[in-house]
Amino acid sequence: MPDPTLDRYAVIGNPIEQSKSPFIHTAFAQAIGQSIDYTKLLAPLGGFAAVVDAFRANGGRGMNVTAPFKLDAFAYATDLAPSAQMAGAVNAMKFEGDKVYAENFDGVGLVRDLVHNLKCPLQGRRVLILGAGGATRGALLPLLAEQPSELVIVNRTVVKAQELAALAQQHSAVQVPVLGLGYDAVQGAFDVVLNASSSSLRAELPPLSADVFAPGCLAYDLTYGKGLTPFLQLAQQADVTRLADGVGMLAEQAAEAFAWWRGVRPDTTAVIAQLTVPLA
Ligand code: NDP
């Protein structure tokens, strides 16, 4: 039974058993001397709104949203932040009366991990991002705000990469060239290569040439907890020594949500250390 004196939060998804969010948010709260009640909610497909309605009726204060409900949350929200509008998806909600405020912290979480944790500034660097799904879409504006020299989006379904490139050019406040290409059209080497495709979830290798990795490049797989994925193996075989997965992004987007709800931004170092799976 939840403690009625504690503020209630949850992560909603299907499946949800694998979620690290309760561990992360409980650790954040403990580290700053707060107590919260944070649970996992399994919603049936097509049943998102009913489960969220019930959680709010029982005093729920906020939610993280994971697959496959990020679009349902977008539709459910009453007030969409620019990050959620640009991503076309929501990964965090805050409930205040009739209001459902919605954000998408995945993109800022990724950039914070790259720039702050991994000490990989993006300004003036050539950046390649694989995939043109929700993760890439949400990352576009935060990546462009760092002013790379160029951002190339590459995807199997080329038209989706082209659409995201056009969207990014349309909404970005900074003038950075953005290209949307198929894998066979990628040219030259990149300082940062981000795998934001879902290939690593099925241990698949995107049809990527090893020539994309510049000397000293960072190869970053947004998928986390899978060790040395086929993408990271390709980079390693191309003599890339700076390899990372998305565990830091996961912790940083959580820290953004926690700060939004609780007014204090927690340090992520301990959580990242505890969740890290060796890249071997
Ligand atoms: P989507 O389902 O929205 O998009 C998947 C993308 O991957 C599509 O562009 C698809 O291409 C591409 N793709 C799938 N399989 C392959 C393959 N074998 N080779 C090349 N491209 C492939 O997924 P999301 O954008 O939501 O998520 C992408 C990844 O990012 C996931 O692995 C997810 O776990 C991770 N992620 C990590 C987060 C973190 O906190 N670390 C947060 C959010 C996501 P096509 O369009 O041609 O089908």
Short mmCIF file of C-alpha atoms in Angstrom, two decimals, residues 30-181:
data_model
loop_
_atom_site.label_atom_id
_atom_site.label_comp_id
_atom_site.label_asym_id
_atom_site.label_seq_id
_atom_site.Cartn_x
_atom_site.Cartn_y
_atom_site.Cartn_z
CA GLN A 30 17.09 9.72 -0.96
CA ALA A 31 20.25 11.56 -2.03
CA ILE A 32 18.65 14.93 -1.36
CA GLY A 33 16.81 13.85 1.81
CA GLN A 34 13.32 13.68 0.31
CA SER A 35 10.81 10.82 0.39
CA ILE A 36 8.52 10.06 -2.55
CA ASP A 37 6.36 7.13 -3.58
CA TYR A 38 7.35 6.03 -7.12
CA THR A 39 5.76 2.97 -8.76
CA LYS A 40 5.52 1.15 -12.11
CA LEU A 41 2.17 1.18 -13.90
CA LEU A 42 1.42 -1.38 -16.60
CA ALA A 43 -1.31 0.01 -18.87
CA PRO A 44 -3.06 -2.20 -21.44
CA LEU A 45 -2.64 -1.14 -25.06
CA GLY A 46 -5.48 1.31 -25.70
CA GLY A 47 -5.87 1.83 -21.95
CA PHE A 48 -3.42 4.67 -21.30
CA ALA A 49 -5.93 7.42 -20.48
CA ALA A 50 -7.96 5.31 -18.03
CA VAL A 51 -4.86 4.32 -16.05
CA VAL A 52 -3.59 7.92 -15.92
CA ASP A 53 -7.05 9.21 -14.94
CA ALA A 54 -7.14 6.76 -12.01
CA PHE A 55 -3.61 7.69 -10.92
CA ARG A 56 -4.48 11.39 -10.93
CA ALA A 57 -7.74 10.76 -9.06
CA ASN A 58 -5.66 9.06 -6.34
CA GLY A 59 -3.43 12.11 -5.93
CA GLY A 60 -0.64 11.29 -8.41
CA ARG A 61 1.67 14.27 -8.97
CA GLY A 62 3.63 13.25 -12.05
CA MET A 63 4.56 10.47 -14.44
CA ASN A 64 7.32 9.32 -16.70
CA VAL A 65 6.08 7.81 -19.94
CA THR A 66 7.82 5.04 -21.84
CA ALA A 67 7.06 2.88 -24.89
CA PRO A 68 4.53 2.56 -26.38
CA PHE A 69 2.66 5.48 -24.79
CA LYS A 70 4.68 8.60 -25.67
CA LEU A 71 2.17 9.54 -28.39
CA ASP A 72 -0.82 8.77 -26.13
CA ALA A 73 0.67 11.14 -23.56
CA PHE A 74 1.08 13.78 -26.26
CA ALA A 75 -2.64 13.52 -26.99
CA TYR A 76 -3.58 13.43 -23.28
CA ALA A 77 -1.65 16.56 -22.24
CA THR A 78 -3.36 19.94 -21.84
CA ASP A 79 -0.14 21.98 -21.97
CA LEU A 80 2.72 20.85 -24.22
CA ALA A 81 6.20 22.32 -23.69
CA PRO A 82 8.17 23.25 -26.84
CA SER A 83 10.38 20.17 -26.31
CA ALA A 84 7.32 17.90 -26.47
CA GLN A 85 5.87 19.74 -29.46
CA MET A 86 9.12 19.40 -31.38
CA ALA A 87 9.56 15.73 -30.44
CA GLY A 88 5.90 15.00 -31.23
CA ALA A 89 5.99 12.87 -28.09
CA VAL A 90 5.90 13.21 -24.30
CA ASN A 91 8.12 11.45 -21.76
CA ALA A 92 7.18 13.30 -18.57
CA MET A 93 3.94 14.75 -17.20
CA LYS A 94 3.09 16.92 -14.21
CA PHE A 95 -0.45 17.05 -12.85
CA GLU A 96 -1.89 20.22 -11.28
CA GLY A 97 -5.67 20.27 -10.93
CA ASP A 98 -7.16 19.90 -14.40
CA LYS A 99 -3.84 20.70 -16.02
CA VAL A 100 -1.54 18.07 -17.50
CA TYR A 101 1.82 19.70 -18.25
CA ALA A 102 3.96 17.69 -20.62
CA GLU A 103 7.65 17.68 -21.50
CA ASN A 104 10.13 15.60 -23.43
CA PHE A 105 13.49 15.48 -21.65
CA ASP A 106 15.16 12.79 -23.79
CA GLY A 107 16.98 15.29 -26.04
CA VAL A 108 18.34 17.47 -23.25
CA GLY A 109 19.29 14.32 -21.36
CA LEU A 110 21.32 13.09 -24.33
CA VAL A 111 23.12 16.40 -24.79
CA ARG A 112 23.82 16.76 -21.08
CA ASP A 113 25.38 13.28 -21.08
CA LEU A 114 27.52 14.05 -24.14
CA VAL A 115 28.71 17.48 -23.14
CA HIS A 116 28.79 17.35 -19.33
CA ASN A 117 29.40 13.70 -18.39
CA LEU A 118 31.45 12.54 -21.39
CA LYS A 119 33.19 15.89 -21.89
CA CYS A 120 32.44 15.85 -25.60
CA PRO A 121 31.63 19.39 -26.74
CA LEU A 122 29.63 19.48 -29.98
CA GLN A 123 30.39 23.00 -31.10
CA GLY A 124 32.10 22.99 -34.49
CA ARG A 125 31.99 19.15 -34.70
CA ARG A 126 30.47 16.99 -37.46
CA VAL A 127 27.65 14.93 -35.92
CA LEU A 128 25.99 11.87 -37.49
CA ILE A 129 22.80 10.44 -35.99
CA LEU A 130 21.44 7.05 -37.04
CA GLY A 131 17.67 6.53 -37.09
CA ALA A 132 14.74 8.86 -37.70
CA GLY A 133 12.32 7.77 -34.98
CA GLY A 134 11.17 9.46 -31.80
CA ALA A 135 14.58 9.55 -30.12
CA THR A 136 16.19 11.36 -33.05
CA ARG A 137 13.29 13.74 -33.42
CA GLY A 138 13.47 14.72 -29.75
CA ALA A 139 17.25 15.19 -29.91
CA LEU A 140 17.36 17.52 -32.92
CA LEU A 141 16.92 20.93 -31.30
CA PRO A 142 19.09 20.22 -28.23
CA LEU A 143 21.85 18.93 -30.56
CA LEU A 144 21.59 21.95 -32.87
CA ALA A 145 21.63 24.36 -29.94
CA GLU A 146 25.21 23.18 -29.30
CA GLN A 147 26.15 24.51 -32.76
CA PRO A 148 27.82 21.55 -34.45
CA SER A 149 29.33 22.36 -37.85
CA GLU A 150 26.88 19.94 -39.49
CA LEU A 151 24.22 17.43 -38.45
CA VAL A 152 23.54 14.45 -40.71
CA ILE A 153 20.53 12.20 -40.09
CA VAL A 154 20.76 8.79 -41.73
CA ASN A 155 17.94 6.27 -41.92
CA ARG A 156 16.95 3.08 -43.78
CA THR A 157 13.69 4.75 -44.79
CA VAL A 158 15.30 7.79 -46.37
CA VAL A 159 12.19 9.96 -46.57
CA LYS A 160 11.89 9.94 -42.75
CA ALA A 161 15.44 11.30 -42.44
CA GLN A 162 14.68 13.97 -45.02
CA GLU A 163 11.49 14.98 -43.18
CA LEU A 164 13.33 15.33 -39.88
CA ALA A 165 16.10 17.35 -41.52
CA ALA A 166 13.51 19.75 -42.94
CA LEU A 167 11.74 19.97 -39.57
CA ALA A 168 15.01 20.74 -37.79
CA GLN A 169 15.95 23.47 -40.27
CA GLN A 170 12.50 24.99 -39.88
CA HIS A 171 12.55 25.13 -36.06
CA SER A 172 16.20 25.57 -35.13
CA ALA A 173 17.22 28.97 -33.78
CA VAL A 174 20.79 28.45 -35.05
CA GLN A 175 22.00 28.19 -38.64
CA VAL A 176 23.51 24.73 -38.87
CA PRO A 177 23.36 22.63 -42.06
CA VAL A 178 21.14 19.55 -41.50
CA LEU A 179 21.02 16.74 -44.06
CA GLY A 180 18.71 13.71 -44.22
CA LEU A 181 20.26 10.78 -46.12
#
